[in-house]
Tab-separated table of C-alpha atoms in Angstrom:
chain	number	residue	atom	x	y	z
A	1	UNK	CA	118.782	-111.205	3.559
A	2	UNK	CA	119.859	-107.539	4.051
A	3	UNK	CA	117.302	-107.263	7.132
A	4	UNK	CA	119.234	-109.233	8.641
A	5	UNK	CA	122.920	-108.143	7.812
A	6	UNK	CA	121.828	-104.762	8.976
A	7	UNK	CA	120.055	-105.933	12.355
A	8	UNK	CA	123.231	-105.343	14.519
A	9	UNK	CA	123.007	-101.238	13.356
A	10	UNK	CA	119.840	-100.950	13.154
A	11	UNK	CA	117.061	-99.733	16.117
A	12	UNK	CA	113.132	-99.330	15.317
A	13	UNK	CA	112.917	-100.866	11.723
A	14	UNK	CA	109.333	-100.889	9.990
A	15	UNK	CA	108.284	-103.254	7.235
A	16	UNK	CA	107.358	-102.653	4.190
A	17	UNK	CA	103.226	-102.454	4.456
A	18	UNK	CA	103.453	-99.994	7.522
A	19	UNK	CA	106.201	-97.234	5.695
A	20	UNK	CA	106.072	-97.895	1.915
A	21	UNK	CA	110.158	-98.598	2.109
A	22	UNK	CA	111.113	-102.303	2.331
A	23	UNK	CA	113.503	-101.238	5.172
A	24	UNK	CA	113.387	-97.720	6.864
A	25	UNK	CA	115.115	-97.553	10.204
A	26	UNK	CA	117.226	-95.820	12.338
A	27	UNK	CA	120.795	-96.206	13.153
A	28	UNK	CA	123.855	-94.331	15.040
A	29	UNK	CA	126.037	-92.154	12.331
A	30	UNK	CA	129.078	-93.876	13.820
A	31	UNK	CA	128.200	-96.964	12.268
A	32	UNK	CA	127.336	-95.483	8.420
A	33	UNK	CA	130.223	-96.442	6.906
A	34	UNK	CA	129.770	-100.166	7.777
A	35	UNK	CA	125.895	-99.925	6.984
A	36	UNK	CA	126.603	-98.376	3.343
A	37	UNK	CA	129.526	-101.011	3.007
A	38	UNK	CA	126.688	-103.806	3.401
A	39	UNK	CA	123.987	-101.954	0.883
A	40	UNK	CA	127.125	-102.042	-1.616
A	41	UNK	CA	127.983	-105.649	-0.947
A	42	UNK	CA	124.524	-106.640	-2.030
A	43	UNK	CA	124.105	-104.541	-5.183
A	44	UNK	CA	122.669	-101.170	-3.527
A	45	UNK	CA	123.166	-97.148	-5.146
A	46	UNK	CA	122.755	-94.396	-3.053
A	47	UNK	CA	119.529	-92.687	-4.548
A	48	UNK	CA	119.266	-90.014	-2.065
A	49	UNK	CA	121.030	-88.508	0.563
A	50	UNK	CA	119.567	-85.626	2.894
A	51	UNK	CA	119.104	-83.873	6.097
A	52	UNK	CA	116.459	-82.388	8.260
A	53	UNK	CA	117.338	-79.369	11.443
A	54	UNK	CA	115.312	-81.304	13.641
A	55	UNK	CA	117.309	-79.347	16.377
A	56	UNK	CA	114.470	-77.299	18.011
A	57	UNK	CA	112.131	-80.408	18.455
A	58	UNK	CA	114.595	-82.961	18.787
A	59	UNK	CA	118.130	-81.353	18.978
A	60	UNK	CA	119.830	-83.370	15.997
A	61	UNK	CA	120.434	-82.882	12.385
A	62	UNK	CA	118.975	-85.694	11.268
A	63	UNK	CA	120.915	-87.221	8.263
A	64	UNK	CA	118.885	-89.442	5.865
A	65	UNK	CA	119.970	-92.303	3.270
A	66	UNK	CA	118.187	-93.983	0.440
A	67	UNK	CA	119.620	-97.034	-1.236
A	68	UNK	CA	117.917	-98.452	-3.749
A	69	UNK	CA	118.542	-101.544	-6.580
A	70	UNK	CA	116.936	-103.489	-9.546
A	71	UNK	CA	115.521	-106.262	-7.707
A	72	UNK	CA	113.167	-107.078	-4.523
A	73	UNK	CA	113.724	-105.925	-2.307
A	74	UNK	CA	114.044	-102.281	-2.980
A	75	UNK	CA	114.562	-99.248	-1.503
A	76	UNK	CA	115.628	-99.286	1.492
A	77	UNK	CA	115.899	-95.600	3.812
A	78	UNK	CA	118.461	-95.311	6.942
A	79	UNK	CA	118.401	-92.079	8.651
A	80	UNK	CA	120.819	-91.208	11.751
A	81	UNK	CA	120.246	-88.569	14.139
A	82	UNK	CA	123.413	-86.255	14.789
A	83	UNK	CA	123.761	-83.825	17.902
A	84	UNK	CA	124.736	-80.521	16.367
A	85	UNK	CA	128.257	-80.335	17.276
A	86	UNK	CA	129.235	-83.713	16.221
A	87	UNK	CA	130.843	-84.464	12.842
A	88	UNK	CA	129.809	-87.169	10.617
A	89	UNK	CA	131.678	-89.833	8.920
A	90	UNK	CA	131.830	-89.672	5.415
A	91	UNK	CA	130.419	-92.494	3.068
A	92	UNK	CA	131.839	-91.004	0.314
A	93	UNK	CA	134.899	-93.235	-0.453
A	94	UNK	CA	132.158	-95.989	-0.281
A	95	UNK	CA	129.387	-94.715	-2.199
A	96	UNK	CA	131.441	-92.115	-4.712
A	97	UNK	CA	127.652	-90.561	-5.085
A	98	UNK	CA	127.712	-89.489	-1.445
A	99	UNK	CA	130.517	-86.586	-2.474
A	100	UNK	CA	128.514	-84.331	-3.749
A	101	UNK	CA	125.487	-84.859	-1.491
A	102	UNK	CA	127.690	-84.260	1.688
A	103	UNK	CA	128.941	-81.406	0.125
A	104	UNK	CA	125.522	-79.896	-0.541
A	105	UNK	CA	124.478	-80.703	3.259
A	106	UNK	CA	127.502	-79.077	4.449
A	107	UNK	CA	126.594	-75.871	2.390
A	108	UNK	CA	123.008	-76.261	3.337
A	109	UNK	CA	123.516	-77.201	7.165
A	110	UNK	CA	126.560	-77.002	7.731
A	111	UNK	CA	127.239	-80.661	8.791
A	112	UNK	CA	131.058	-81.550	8.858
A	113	UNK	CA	131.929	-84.983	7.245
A	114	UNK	CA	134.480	-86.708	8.731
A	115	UNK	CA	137.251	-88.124	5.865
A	116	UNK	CA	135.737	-85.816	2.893
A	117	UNK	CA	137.754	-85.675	-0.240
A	118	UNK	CA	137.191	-82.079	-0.970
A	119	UNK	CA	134.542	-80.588	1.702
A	120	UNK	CA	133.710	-77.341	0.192
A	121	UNK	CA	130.574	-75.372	-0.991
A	122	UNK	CA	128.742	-76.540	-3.789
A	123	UNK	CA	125.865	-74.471	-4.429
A	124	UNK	CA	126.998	-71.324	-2.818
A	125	UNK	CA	129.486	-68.959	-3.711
A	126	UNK	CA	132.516	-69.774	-1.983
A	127	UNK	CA	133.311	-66.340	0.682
A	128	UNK	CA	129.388	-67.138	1.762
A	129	UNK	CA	128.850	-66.881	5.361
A	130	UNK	CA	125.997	-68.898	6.592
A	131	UNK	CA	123.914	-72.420	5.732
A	132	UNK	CA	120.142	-71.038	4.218
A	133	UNK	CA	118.573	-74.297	5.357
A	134	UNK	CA	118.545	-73.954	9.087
A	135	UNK	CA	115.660	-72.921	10.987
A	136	UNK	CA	117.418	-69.393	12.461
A	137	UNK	CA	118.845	-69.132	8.897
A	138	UNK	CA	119.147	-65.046	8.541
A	139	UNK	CA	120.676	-64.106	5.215
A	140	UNK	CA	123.569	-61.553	5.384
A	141	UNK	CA	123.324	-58.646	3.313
A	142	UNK	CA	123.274	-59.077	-0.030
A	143	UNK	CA	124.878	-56.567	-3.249
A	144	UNK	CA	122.580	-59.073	-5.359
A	145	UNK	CA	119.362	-58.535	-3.827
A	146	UNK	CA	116.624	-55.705	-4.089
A	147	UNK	CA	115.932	-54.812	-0.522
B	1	UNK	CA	133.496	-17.438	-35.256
B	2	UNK	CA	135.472	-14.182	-34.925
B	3	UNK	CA	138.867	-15.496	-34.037
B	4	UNK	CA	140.670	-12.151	-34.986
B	5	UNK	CA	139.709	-10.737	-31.312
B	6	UNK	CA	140.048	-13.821	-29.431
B	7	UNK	CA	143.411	-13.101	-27.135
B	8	UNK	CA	145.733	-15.860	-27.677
B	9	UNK	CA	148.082	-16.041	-25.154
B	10	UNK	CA	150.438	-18.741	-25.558
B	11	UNK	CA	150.284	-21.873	-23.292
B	12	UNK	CA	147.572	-20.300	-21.766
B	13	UNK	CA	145.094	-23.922	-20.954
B	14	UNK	CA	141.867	-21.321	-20.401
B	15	UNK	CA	142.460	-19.756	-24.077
B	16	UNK	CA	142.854	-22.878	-25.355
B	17	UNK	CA	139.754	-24.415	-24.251
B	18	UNK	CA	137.993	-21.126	-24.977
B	19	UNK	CA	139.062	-21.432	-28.424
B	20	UNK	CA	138.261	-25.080	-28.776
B	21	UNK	CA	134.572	-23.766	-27.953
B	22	UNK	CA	134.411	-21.635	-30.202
B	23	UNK	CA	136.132	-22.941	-33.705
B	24	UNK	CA	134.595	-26.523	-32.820
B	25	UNK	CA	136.126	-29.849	-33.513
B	26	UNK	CA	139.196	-29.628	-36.542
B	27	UNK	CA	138.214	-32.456	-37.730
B	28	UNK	CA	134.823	-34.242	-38.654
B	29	UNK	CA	133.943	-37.413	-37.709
B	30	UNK	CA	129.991	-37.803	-37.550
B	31	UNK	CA	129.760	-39.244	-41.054
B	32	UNK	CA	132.339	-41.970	-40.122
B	33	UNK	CA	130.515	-42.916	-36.977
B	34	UNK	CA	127.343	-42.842	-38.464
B	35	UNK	CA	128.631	-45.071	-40.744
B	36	UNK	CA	130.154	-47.073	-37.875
B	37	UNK	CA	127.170	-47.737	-35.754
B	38	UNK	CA	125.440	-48.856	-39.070
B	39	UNK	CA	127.627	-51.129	-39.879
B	40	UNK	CA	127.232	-51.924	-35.436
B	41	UNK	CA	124.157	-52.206	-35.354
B	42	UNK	CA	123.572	-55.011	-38.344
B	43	UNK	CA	126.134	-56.547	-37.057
B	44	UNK	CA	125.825	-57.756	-33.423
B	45	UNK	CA	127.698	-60.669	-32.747
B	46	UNK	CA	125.955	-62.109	-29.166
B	47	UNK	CA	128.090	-63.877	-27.017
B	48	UNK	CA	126.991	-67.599	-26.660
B	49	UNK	CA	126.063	-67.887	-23.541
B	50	UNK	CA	122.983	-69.476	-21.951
B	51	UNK	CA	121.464	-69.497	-18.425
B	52	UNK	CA	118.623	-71.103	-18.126
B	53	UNK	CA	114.912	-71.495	-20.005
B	54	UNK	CA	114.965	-68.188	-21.770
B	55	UNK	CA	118.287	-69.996	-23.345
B	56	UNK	CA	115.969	-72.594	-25.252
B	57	UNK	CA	113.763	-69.384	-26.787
B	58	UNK	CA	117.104	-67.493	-27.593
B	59	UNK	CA	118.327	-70.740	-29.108
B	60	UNK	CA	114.884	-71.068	-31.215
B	61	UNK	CA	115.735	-67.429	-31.971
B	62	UNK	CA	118.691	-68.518	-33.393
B	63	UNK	CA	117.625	-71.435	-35.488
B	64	UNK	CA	116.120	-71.589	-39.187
B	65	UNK	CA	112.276	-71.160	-38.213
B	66	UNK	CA	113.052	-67.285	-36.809
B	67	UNK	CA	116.831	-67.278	-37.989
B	68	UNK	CA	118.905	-64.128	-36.386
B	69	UNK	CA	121.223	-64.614	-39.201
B	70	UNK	CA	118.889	-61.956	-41.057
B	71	UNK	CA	119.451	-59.007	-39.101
B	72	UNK	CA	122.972	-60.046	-38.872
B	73	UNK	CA	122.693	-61.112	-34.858
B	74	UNK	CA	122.682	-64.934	-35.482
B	75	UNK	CA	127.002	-65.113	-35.083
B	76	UNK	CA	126.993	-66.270	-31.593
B	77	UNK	CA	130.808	-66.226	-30.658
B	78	UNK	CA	132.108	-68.740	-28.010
B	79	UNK	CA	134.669	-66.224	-27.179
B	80	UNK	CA	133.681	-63.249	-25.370
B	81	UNK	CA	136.865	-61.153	-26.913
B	82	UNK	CA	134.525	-61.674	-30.141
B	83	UNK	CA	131.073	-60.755	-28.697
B	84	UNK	CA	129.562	-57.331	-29.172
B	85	UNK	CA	126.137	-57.923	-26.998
B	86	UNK	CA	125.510	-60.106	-24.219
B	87	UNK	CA	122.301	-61.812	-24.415
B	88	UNK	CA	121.441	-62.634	-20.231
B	89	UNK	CA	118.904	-65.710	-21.287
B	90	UNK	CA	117.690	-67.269	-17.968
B	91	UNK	CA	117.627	-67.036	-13.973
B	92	UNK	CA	121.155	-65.753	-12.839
B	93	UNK	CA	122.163	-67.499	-9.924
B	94	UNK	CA	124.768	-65.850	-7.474
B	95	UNK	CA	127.780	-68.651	-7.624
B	96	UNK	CA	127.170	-67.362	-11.597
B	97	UNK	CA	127.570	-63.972	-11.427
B	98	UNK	CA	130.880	-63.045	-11.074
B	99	UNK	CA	131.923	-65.652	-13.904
B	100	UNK	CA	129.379	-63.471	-15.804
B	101	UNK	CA	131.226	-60.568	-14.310
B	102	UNK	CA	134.177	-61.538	-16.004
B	103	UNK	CA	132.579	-62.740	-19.203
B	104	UNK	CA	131.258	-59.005	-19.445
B	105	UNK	CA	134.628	-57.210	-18.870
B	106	UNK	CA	136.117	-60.048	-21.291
B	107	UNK	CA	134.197	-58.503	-23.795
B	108	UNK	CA	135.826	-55.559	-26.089
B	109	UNK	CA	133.658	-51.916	-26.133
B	110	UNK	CA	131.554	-51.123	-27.375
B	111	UNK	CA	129.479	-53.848	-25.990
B	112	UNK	CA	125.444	-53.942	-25.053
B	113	UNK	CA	123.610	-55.976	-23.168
B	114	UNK	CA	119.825	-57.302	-23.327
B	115	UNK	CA	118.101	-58.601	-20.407
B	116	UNK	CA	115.923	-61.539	-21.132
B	117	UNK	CA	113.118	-62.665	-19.400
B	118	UNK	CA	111.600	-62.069	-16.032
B	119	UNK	CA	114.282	-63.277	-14.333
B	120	UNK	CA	117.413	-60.829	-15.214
B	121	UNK	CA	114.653	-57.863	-15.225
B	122	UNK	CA	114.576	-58.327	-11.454
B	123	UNK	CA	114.490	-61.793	-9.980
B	124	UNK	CA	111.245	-62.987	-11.326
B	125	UNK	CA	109.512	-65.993	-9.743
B	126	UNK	CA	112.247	-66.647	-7.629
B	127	UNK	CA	111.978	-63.392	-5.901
B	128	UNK	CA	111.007	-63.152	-2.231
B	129	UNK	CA	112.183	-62.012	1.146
B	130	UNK	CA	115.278	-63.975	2.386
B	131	UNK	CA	116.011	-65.605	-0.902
B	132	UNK	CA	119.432	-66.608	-0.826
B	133	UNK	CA	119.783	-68.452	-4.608
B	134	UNK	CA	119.570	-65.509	-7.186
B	135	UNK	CA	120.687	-62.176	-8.081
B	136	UNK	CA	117.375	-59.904	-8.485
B	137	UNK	CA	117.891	-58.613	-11.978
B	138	UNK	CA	121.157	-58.528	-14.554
B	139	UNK	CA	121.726	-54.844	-13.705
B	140	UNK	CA	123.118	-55.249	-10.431
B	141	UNK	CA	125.963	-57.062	-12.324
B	142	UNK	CA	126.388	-55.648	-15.703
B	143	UNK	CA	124.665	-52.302	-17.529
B	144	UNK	CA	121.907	-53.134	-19.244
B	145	UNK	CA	120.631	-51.474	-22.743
B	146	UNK	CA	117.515	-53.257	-23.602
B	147	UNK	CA	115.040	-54.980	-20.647
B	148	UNK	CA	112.800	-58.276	-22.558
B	149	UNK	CA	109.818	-59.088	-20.591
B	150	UNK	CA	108.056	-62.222	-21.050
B	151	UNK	CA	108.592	-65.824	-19.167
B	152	UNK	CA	110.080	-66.805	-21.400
B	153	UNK	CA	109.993	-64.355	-24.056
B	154	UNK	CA	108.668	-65.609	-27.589
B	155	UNK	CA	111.829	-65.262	-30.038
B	156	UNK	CA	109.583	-62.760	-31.579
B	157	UNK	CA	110.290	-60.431	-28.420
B	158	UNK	CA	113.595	-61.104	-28.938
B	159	UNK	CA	114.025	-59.446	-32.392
B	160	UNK	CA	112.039	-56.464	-31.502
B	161	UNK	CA	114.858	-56.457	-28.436
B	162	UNK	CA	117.363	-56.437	-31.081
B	163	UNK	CA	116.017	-54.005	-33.157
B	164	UNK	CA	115.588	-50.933	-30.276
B	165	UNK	CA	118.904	-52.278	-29.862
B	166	UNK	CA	119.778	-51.377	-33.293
B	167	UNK	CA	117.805	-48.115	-32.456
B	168	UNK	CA	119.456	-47.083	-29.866
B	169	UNK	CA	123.041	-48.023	-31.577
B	170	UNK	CA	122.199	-45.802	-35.125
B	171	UNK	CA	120.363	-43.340	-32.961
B	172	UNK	CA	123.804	-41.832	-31.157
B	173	UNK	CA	127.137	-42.339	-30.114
B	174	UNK	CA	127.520	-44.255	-26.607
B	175	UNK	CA	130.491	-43.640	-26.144
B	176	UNK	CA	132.415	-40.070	-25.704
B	177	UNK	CA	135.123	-38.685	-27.912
């Protein structure tokens, strides 16, 4: 079983009844590339992968995965909580899906991952200064805007 | 024109401009641009070039149902060196605009272009304090000639955009001698 491959990385787990996932849970980011190296072993995508500024309630970014396959059980969510001036490891070279999701957390939160092919912007134009999805976000002056 | 009393004085720049003034232009050429911009203005040949829904109207625009072909603008050109008029279908987002930019000073004069839809008028729905996505209406990138209102504009709107485009080509020289 998965549940149990995972157990070692894995603190507070809820079943399926109580959280509508067949595994949500929490782990350390350190350990990410191991825990997406197990959903792969046993037939898992990445179906999402996102991140929350917890940092004025909790003070973390809190990164979250969803893996999901064809087949009981499902879809499974691991989120790991990240103190703002850490970096990341990247799962990228595990899950080739997980490029282009860092790279949009990087250019919406600025989250450094560690051993990123090609860390860059991806929805912003490159010479942007700032990440527009954190709480304090102010946007710089703009030529394209109104105001 | 009494040019017996003007006072030439040889290599003189003032005279020359006075005399300019007063004889007019040697030679003629309102005929041949009239018959230019005609010939411009049933011919526009947009650039093909879509940004987002208002693309799937200009498209319909395009196709046998409304069919620009019969006002001449249905030659979309996937070269901008062949485009005369930029149709801006859709929401323009920033990390577009300076390929637009480009596209735009790709293109050889003269050149128009017609902002379609809510959008490139000035942001549209996706206009509020602090966005960071968009660029709040086509003119801060490119001069516009004809504004399309309409979310998406029917391709009906679309035509009558092309024909005060037509208007406004027939109706005078844009550009200066």
């Amino acid at each position: 079983m998965i549940a149990d491959k995972l157990s070692s990385f894995i603190r507070d787990a809820a079943p399926y009844p109580e959280r509508g996932y067949h595994l949500q849970g929490a782990a350390l980011p350190c350990n990410l590339p191991q825990i997406a190296g197990v959903f792969l072993a046993e037939g898992f995508h990445l179906e999402m992968l996102t991140c929350q500024d917890r940092r004025e309630t909790d003070r973390v970014f809190r990164l979250i995965y969803q893996f999901n396959r064809y087949g009981a059980p499902q879809r499974h969510v691991i989120s790991a909580d990240l103190s703002p001036d850490a970096t990341a490891p990247s799962i990228a070279a595990i899950f080739p899906a997980a490029d282009w999701y860092e790279r949009e957390i990087f250019d919406m939160y600025g989250v450094v991952f560690d051993g990123h092919p090609d860390l860059k912007r991806i929805l912003m134009e490159e010479d942007y200064v700032g990440h527009p999805l954190l709480k304090n976000f102010v946007d710089p002056p703009s030529p394209y805007r109104s105001e | 024109m009494k040019q017996k009393d003007l006072p030439l004085v040889a290599g003189d720049p003032k005279n020359i401009e006075e005399l300019r003034e007063q004889i007019g232009p040697l030679v003629h050429m309102d005929m041949l641009e009239n018959l230019l911009n005609h010939a411009r203005s049933r011919s526009l040949w947009p650039l093909t070039f879509g940004l987002a829904c208002c693309a799937i109207e200009m498209m319909a625009a395009g196709a046998s149902r409304f069919d620009l072909d019969r006002i001449g603008a249905g030659v979309f050109r996937p070269s901008a060196r062949q485009a005369d008029v930029m149709i801006l279908a859709g929401t323009i987002s920033r990390k577009m605009a300076p390929a637009i930019k480009t596209l735009w000073d790709q293109m050889p004069a003269p050149k128009w272009a017609i902002a379609m839809g809510g959008c490139t008028i000035d942001g549209g729905p996706f206009k509020y304090p602090g966005q960071y996505a968009i660029v709040e209406g086509a003119d801060k990138i490119v001069p516009v000639d004809v504004y399309v209102p309409g979310c998406p504009p029917r391709p009906e709107a679309l035509f009558a955009a092309l024909f005060k485009l037509e208007e406004k080509i027939k109706a005078g020289k844009k550009f200066n001698r």
